[in-house]
XYZ file of C-alpha atoms in Angstrom:
424
model
C 67.717 66.392 102.306
C 64.465 66.492 100.007
C 64.741 67.116 96.368
C 62.416 68.150 93.842
C 62.292 66.549 90.625
C 63.065 69.848 89.132
C 66.473 70.103 91.209
C 67.194 66.166 90.460
C 66.995 67.196 86.715
C 69.426 70.192 87.070
C 72.174 67.907 89.131
C 71.949 64.557 87.682
C 74.611 63.911 84.596
C 72.518 63.091 81.209
C 73.001 59.683 80.223
C 71.098 59.900 77.050
C 72.716 59.988 73.581
C 75.989 62.319 73.728
C 75.499 65.212 71.366
C 78.063 68.112 70.833
C 81.237 66.549 71.522
C 83.873 69.173 72.566
C 87.385 69.244 71.763
C 87.895 68.378 75.232
C 85.363 65.397 75.010
C 87.277 64.080 71.861
C 90.769 64.423 73.405
C 89.242 62.443 76.423
C 87.455 59.758 74.419
C 90.749 59.347 72.353
C 92.865 58.767 75.575
C 90.483 56.133 76.911
C 90.721 54.315 73.380
C 94.240 54.447 73.547
C 94.681 52.726 77.079
C 92.150 50.109 75.967
C 94.055 49.428 72.972
C 97.450 49.566 74.765
C 96.185 46.972 77.293
C 95.015 44.711 74.616
C 98.188 44.698 72.884
C 100.406 44.045 75.921
C 98.581 40.703 76.519
C 97.909 39.707 72.881
C 100.823 37.405 72.899
C 102.260 37.529 76.348
C 103.438 34.018 77.368
C 102.037 32.245 80.672
C 105.055 31.732 83.155
C 105.308 29.945 86.503
C 105.142 32.361 89.593
C 108.496 32.297 91.117
C 107.352 32.557 94.789
C 104.533 29.830 94.359
C 104.679 26.155 93.177
C 101.546 25.926 91.610
C 100.646 29.220 90.109
C 100.762 30.915 86.688
C 101.256 34.783 85.853
C 100.924 36.617 82.306
C 103.276 39.432 82.329
C 102.309 41.968 79.781
C 104.978 42.828 77.057
C 105.575 46.457 76.563
C 106.480 47.480 73.123
C 107.188 51.034 71.531
C 103.429 50.834 70.222
C 102.208 49.930 73.775
C 104.265 52.426 75.669
C 103.661 55.148 73.269
C 99.894 54.792 73.505
C 100.045 55.005 77.163
C 102.294 58.004 77.359
C 100.177 59.921 74.773
C 97.036 58.644 76.838
C 98.436 60.118 79.975
C 99.133 63.599 78.286
C 96.169 63.754 76.630
C 94.430 63.304 79.891
C 96.550 65.722 81.496
C 95.648 68.304 79.042
C 92.023 67.403 79.255
C 91.977 67.602 83.172
C 93.904 70.916 83.110
C 91.340 72.090 80.502
C 88.469 70.936 83.033
C 90.198 72.899 85.725
C 90.349 76.038 83.688
C 86.412 75.985 82.810
C 85.592 74.931 86.512
C 88.150 76.361 88.768
C 85.404 78.808 90.577
C 83.687 75.405 91.890
C 87.070 73.531 92.707
C 87.869 74.079 96.543
C 91.404 75.477 96.818
C 92.788 72.738 99.183
C 91.911 69.981 96.349
C 93.631 72.169 93.895
C 96.679 72.682 95.831
C 96.936 68.919 96.408
C 96.711 68.042 92.692
C 99.250 70.596 91.639
C 101.498 69.749 94.416
C 101.278 66.069 93.258
C 101.735 67.009 89.701
C 104.762 68.931 90.899
C 106.349 65.989 92.571
C 105.405 63.784 89.389
C 107.386 66.227 87.308
C 110.225 65.998 89.671
C 110.179 62.256 89.524
C 109.784 62.069 85.931
C 112.936 64.059 85.636
C 114.949 62.006 88.126
C 114.020 58.750 86.776
C 114.864 59.996 83.160
C 118.257 61.083 84.387
C 118.946 58.000 86.564
C 117.203 54.950 84.982
C 116.733 56.070 81.377
C 113.918 57.113 79.256
C 113.214 53.283 78.177
C 112.542 52.638 82.001
C 110.505 55.573 82.105
C 108.357 55.106 79.382
C 108.408 51.156 79.389
C 107.921 50.391 82.877
C 104.203 50.126 84.165
C 104.783 51.790 87.357
C 106.498 55.070 86.292
C 105.896 58.074 87.974
C 103.533 59.280 85.000
C 100.975 57.424 86.738
C 100.699 60.072 89.404
C 99.286 62.519 86.641
C 96.157 60.410 87.046
C 95.323 62.678 90.365
C 94.412 65.602 87.676
C 91.647 63.678 86.605
C 89.811 64.830 89.821
C 89.492 68.152 87.650
C 87.558 66.329 84.923
C 84.990 65.226 87.757
C 83.948 68.932 87.645
C 82.867 68.586 83.938
C 79.514 67.143 83.646
C 79.743 66.714 80.168
C 82.924 64.240 80.731
C 80.730 62.542 83.502
C 77.942 61.915 81.181
C 80.180 60.462 78.758
C 81.696 57.954 81.506
C 78.441 56.899 82.476
C 77.152 56.233 79.037
C 80.066 54.261 78.007
C 80.213 52.120 81.551
C 77.856 49.552 80.792
C 79.527 48.486 77.516
C 82.834 48.704 78.884
C 81.933 46.627 82.321
C 80.458 43.737 79.949
C 83.224 44.125 77.579
C 86.166 43.394 80.012
C 84.124 41.042 82.080
C 84.039 38.949 78.820
C 87.698 39.089 78.089
C 88.322 37.986 81.610
C 86.111 34.987 81.251
C 88.058 34.274 77.671
C 91.444 34.679 79.249
C 90.660 32.153 82.080
C 89.010 29.795 79.726
C 92.215 29.686 77.626
C 94.572 29.482 80.646
C 92.369 26.907 82.091
C 92.404 24.777 78.885
C 96.177 24.734 78.945
C 97.246 24.357 82.527
C 94.014 23.173 84.283
C 93.476 24.053 87.852
C 96.111 26.719 89.270
C 96.411 29.733 91.164
C 96.458 33.091 88.921
C 98.884 35.630 89.529
C 99.391 39.114 87.594
C 97.760 38.348 84.347
C 95.342 39.703 81.571
C 92.612 37.915 83.448
C 93.022 39.848 86.699
C 93.481 43.231 84.609
C 90.214 42.749 82.443
C 88.285 41.414 85.762
C 89.550 44.548 87.651
C 88.499 47.074 84.895
C 85.010 45.199 84.595
C 84.585 45.501 88.284
C 85.112 49.480 88.597
C 83.080 50.006 85.551
C 80.256 47.878 86.948
C 80.327 50.029 90.335
C 79.781 53.184 88.213
C 76.845 51.265 86.313
C 75.327 50.523 89.835
C 75.542 54.126 90.517
C 73.384 55.107 87.795
C 71.129 52.294 87.836
C 70.235 53.145 91.388
C 69.710 56.439 90.473
C 67.501 55.967 87.169
C 65.870 52.510 88.310
C 67.076 51.116 84.998
C 69.113 47.794 84.319
C 68.252 45.652 87.020
C 68.784 42.664 85.728
C 71.942 43.332 83.692
C 73.621 44.600 87.022
C 72.815 41.436 88.676
C 73.873 39.107 85.677
C 77.084 41.406 85.422
C 77.805 41.016 89.260
C 76.784 37.317 89.112
C 79.577 36.811 86.285
C 82.319 38.947 88.328
C 81.531 36.842 91.510
C 81.940 33.571 89.657
C 85.408 35.042 87.985
C 86.602 36.035 91.432
C 86.119 32.549 92.749
C 87.597 30.843 89.803
C 90.518 33.348 90.157
C 91.064 32.123 93.689
C 90.809 35.690 94.868
C 89.276 36.170 98.308
C 89.428 39.812 98.223
C 87.667 40.311 95.103
C 85.014 38.079 96.220
C 84.531 40.241 99.198
C 84.623 43.266 96.929
C 81.759 42.055 94.608
C 79.698 40.909 97.598
C 79.739 44.422 98.949
C 78.891 45.863 95.659
C 75.781 43.130 95.407
C 75.057 44.306 99.094
C 75.058 48.072 98.103
C 73.271 47.744 95.017
C 70.567 45.893 96.731
C 70.148 48.152 99.786
C 71.606 51.568 98.967
C 68.712 53.048 97.586
C 66.400 54.348 100.351
C 63.729 55.394 97.811
C 62.974 52.057 96.347
C 59.618 50.739 97.489
C 59.049 47.886 99.509
C 58.212 45.286 96.478
C 60.978 46.353 94.663
C 63.282 45.890 97.585
C 62.063 42.397 97.994
C 62.533 41.791 94.185
C 66.117 42.958 94.512
C 66.710 40.600 97.572
C 65.133 37.563 96.069
C 67.316 38.380 92.762
C 70.390 38.785 94.963
C 69.586 35.130 96.337
C 68.926 33.638 93.059
C 72.282 35.029 91.543
C 74.098 33.671 94.676
C 72.525 30.406 94.361
C 73.190 29.926 90.500
C 76.878 31.126 90.940
C 77.353 28.459 93.476
C 75.543 25.679 91.709
C 77.559 26.234 88.641
C 80.891 26.205 90.925
C 80.060 23.123 92.487
C 79.105 20.941 89.422
C 81.911 22.463 86.969
C 84.683 23.753 89.044
C 84.642 22.183 92.276
C 88.242 22.070 92.832
C 88.385 25.955 92.377
C 85.737 26.211 95.016
C 87.709 23.762 97.351
C 90.768 25.474 97.035
C 88.814 28.899 97.491
C 87.111 28.022 100.648
C 90.649 26.439 101.922
C 92.191 30.026 101.470
C 89.366 32.020 103.310
C 91.214 31.351 106.623
C 94.899 32.177 105.632
C 96.831 35.521 106.050
C 98.669 36.413 102.781
C 99.638 40.069 103.852
C 101.164 39.922 107.135
C 104.414 38.187 105.833
C 104.998 40.805 102.761
C 104.444 43.583 105.497
C 107.030 42.311 107.711
C 109.629 41.839 105.061
C 108.946 45.439 103.386
C 109.155 47.145 106.904
C 112.210 45.197 107.664
C 114.240 45.877 104.788
C 113.226 49.677 103.977
C 114.518 52.505 105.783
C 112.523 55.255 107.082
C 114.564 57.627 104.902
C 113.187 55.770 101.955
C 109.904 55.942 103.066
C 110.225 59.740 103.726
C 111.990 60.649 100.277
C 111.539 57.790 98.315
C 113.616 55.111 96.502
C 112.851 56.021 92.887
C 111.537 54.088 89.874
C 113.887 50.854 90.065
C 114.113 50.644 94.281
C 113.597 47.015 95.032
C 113.743 44.834 98.091
C 114.135 40.950 98.652
C 111.183 39.020 98.811
C 111.827 35.224 99.135
C 114.361 34.585 96.484
C 113.524 37.351 94.098
C 114.076 41.036 93.903
C 111.005 42.930 93.786
C 109.467 46.620 93.571
C 105.932 45.569 94.093
C 103.903 45.908 97.165
C 100.164 45.169 97.371
C 99.259 48.125 99.782
C 99.482 51.035 96.934
C 99.900 53.576 99.626
C 103.058 51.861 100.725
C 103.847 51.264 97.180
C 103.784 55.095 96.178
C 105.634 55.853 99.724
C 108.527 53.471 98.805
C 109.107 54.696 95.355
C 108.205 58.381 95.673
C 108.157 59.266 99.281
C 105.529 59.884 102.074
C 104.594 63.703 100.492
C 103.464 62.220 97.338
C 101.272 59.688 98.780
C 99.988 62.638 100.954
C 99.051 64.863 97.975
C 97.723 61.880 95.670
C 95.507 60.803 98.448
C 93.943 63.881 99.638
C 91.706 64.756 96.974
C 90.179 61.202 97.380
C 89.864 61.525 100.983
C 88.646 65.155 100.779
C 85.971 63.727 98.459
C 85.002 60.587 100.630
C 84.766 62.936 103.722
C 82.601 65.453 101.886
C 80.232 62.726 100.723
C 80.269 61.340 104.152
C 78.952 64.558 105.301
C 76.095 64.811 102.505
C 74.919 61.147 102.328
C 71.176 62.326 102.327
C 71.826 62.994 98.619
C 71.584 59.615 96.674
C 74.179 60.441 94.168
C 76.725 61.479 96.465
C 75.727 58.437 98.615
C 76.340 55.685 95.905
C 79.644 57.801 94.387
C 81.038 57.919 97.843
C 80.394 54.098 98.717
C 82.152 53.275 95.435
C 85.212 55.748 96.143
C 85.485 53.983 99.530
C 85.790 50.641 97.924
C 88.522 52.025 95.568
C 90.444 53.612 98.543
C 90.134 50.271 100.425
C 91.408 48.337 97.246
C 94.382 50.840 96.974
C 95.228 49.668 100.545
C 95.606 46.306 99.883
C 92.143 44.806 100.241
C 92.194 43.716 96.514
C 94.858 42.069 94.864
C 96.560 43.275 91.604
C 94.610 46.455 92.012
C 97.473 48.303 91.073
C 97.978 52.147 90.132
C 99.270 52.257 86.673
C 98.147 53.772 83.484
C 94.751 51.923 83.083
C 91.037 52.623 83.130
C 90.177 52.710 86.881
C 93.089 54.699 87.706
C 92.198 57.297 85.415
C 88.338 56.959 86.356
C 87.905 56.909 89.910
C 89.784 60.055 90.616
C 86.984 61.708 88.526
C 84.263 60.145 90.602
C 85.876 62.109 93.600
C 85.492 65.210 91.462
C 82.037 64.541 90.693
C 81.104 64.072 94.360
C 82.763 67.350 95.469
C 81.069 69.256 92.568
C 77.507 67.614 93.355
C 77.615 68.991 96.593
C 78.751 72.258 95.778
C 75.834 72.905 93.311
C 73.313 71.117 95.996
C 74.648 74.052 98.338
C 74.111 76.634 95.676
C 70.577 75.400 95.066
C 69.459 75.181 98.427
C 70.725 78.934 99.123
C 68.656 79.757 96.049
């Protein structure tokens, strides 16, 4: 597909100074702020504790208080209202199958909210991180059809990515100074790192389109790569590598000299990261290399499928469903599709995943457009991460869970507008 500069200007979300904020935009920004504050408060005084299933690991489970739970609850309601408002304003451009799937998921979420409130109590419903409230995030697909909301996201992403990368580094240093070398479990370090990673992926999308922030992107990804190795996370090292490669080679419009420059900069970042690891964190690097050939998923899947019945997979076990993993009872599963099916049933999984899959398949059929290609690449990484590729990438009321469905909506919306422009 060949696009003229005029068409590109019509289709691309604006990334300059945001003016004329609407009520929907203010509510959206307020919801984002509430989520960030809630996450910061959850880990502010949270202690580090040993991981029961690991001899040399530590974890930092966030502390849910009335304030943090209230912020998350209010943020989810505000985001739902913003999503429904975006749907009302753009319903003529939203494909019916996508709308039906979103509303089916919202109906199932409402059902499970009622069931959880009755069976488990309002306290668990509001305070727990994996509540059915997170299912309302699927409605954020509708916000992706609002170019103004998309422009806000792209405008804030560079600041958010750098902010969370810095927080992840600070959290790691604090733990390292206290405990020395250790394996990191669920913790603020991972939460901040994961938020920075997904925001960085959107920074990459804009950088490829605009040809700006090349140094910033490589430095940011170099920091994330370093942090992933220090966190002893093979899966996140893979994801960061994929982002680095995607950023270097996805843009087919780059001149040869710029491509050579990007490859040289990529090699430099990798070399510097390696030298820092060898000189300052050699024990982390050795432990990470030892882990590369290990299998950390098969045993969990074997245990999960041996204990959970087909009826539970079909209908869902509810908020407090647990199975035995070693010496502990847990409801967590790394694969988020299995997690959703275990707690809320296979029909919930289908209705939640369909909008994302719809966007990916639509994007793959229209990869000639650079914006569709880059954002579809990010969506594929997101769906792989939900499938268990990336550890601790959980569906909860957090920044990535709310923003990534928006990108799905943006991809579908852009393809729709491109089709209209071509017909004209």
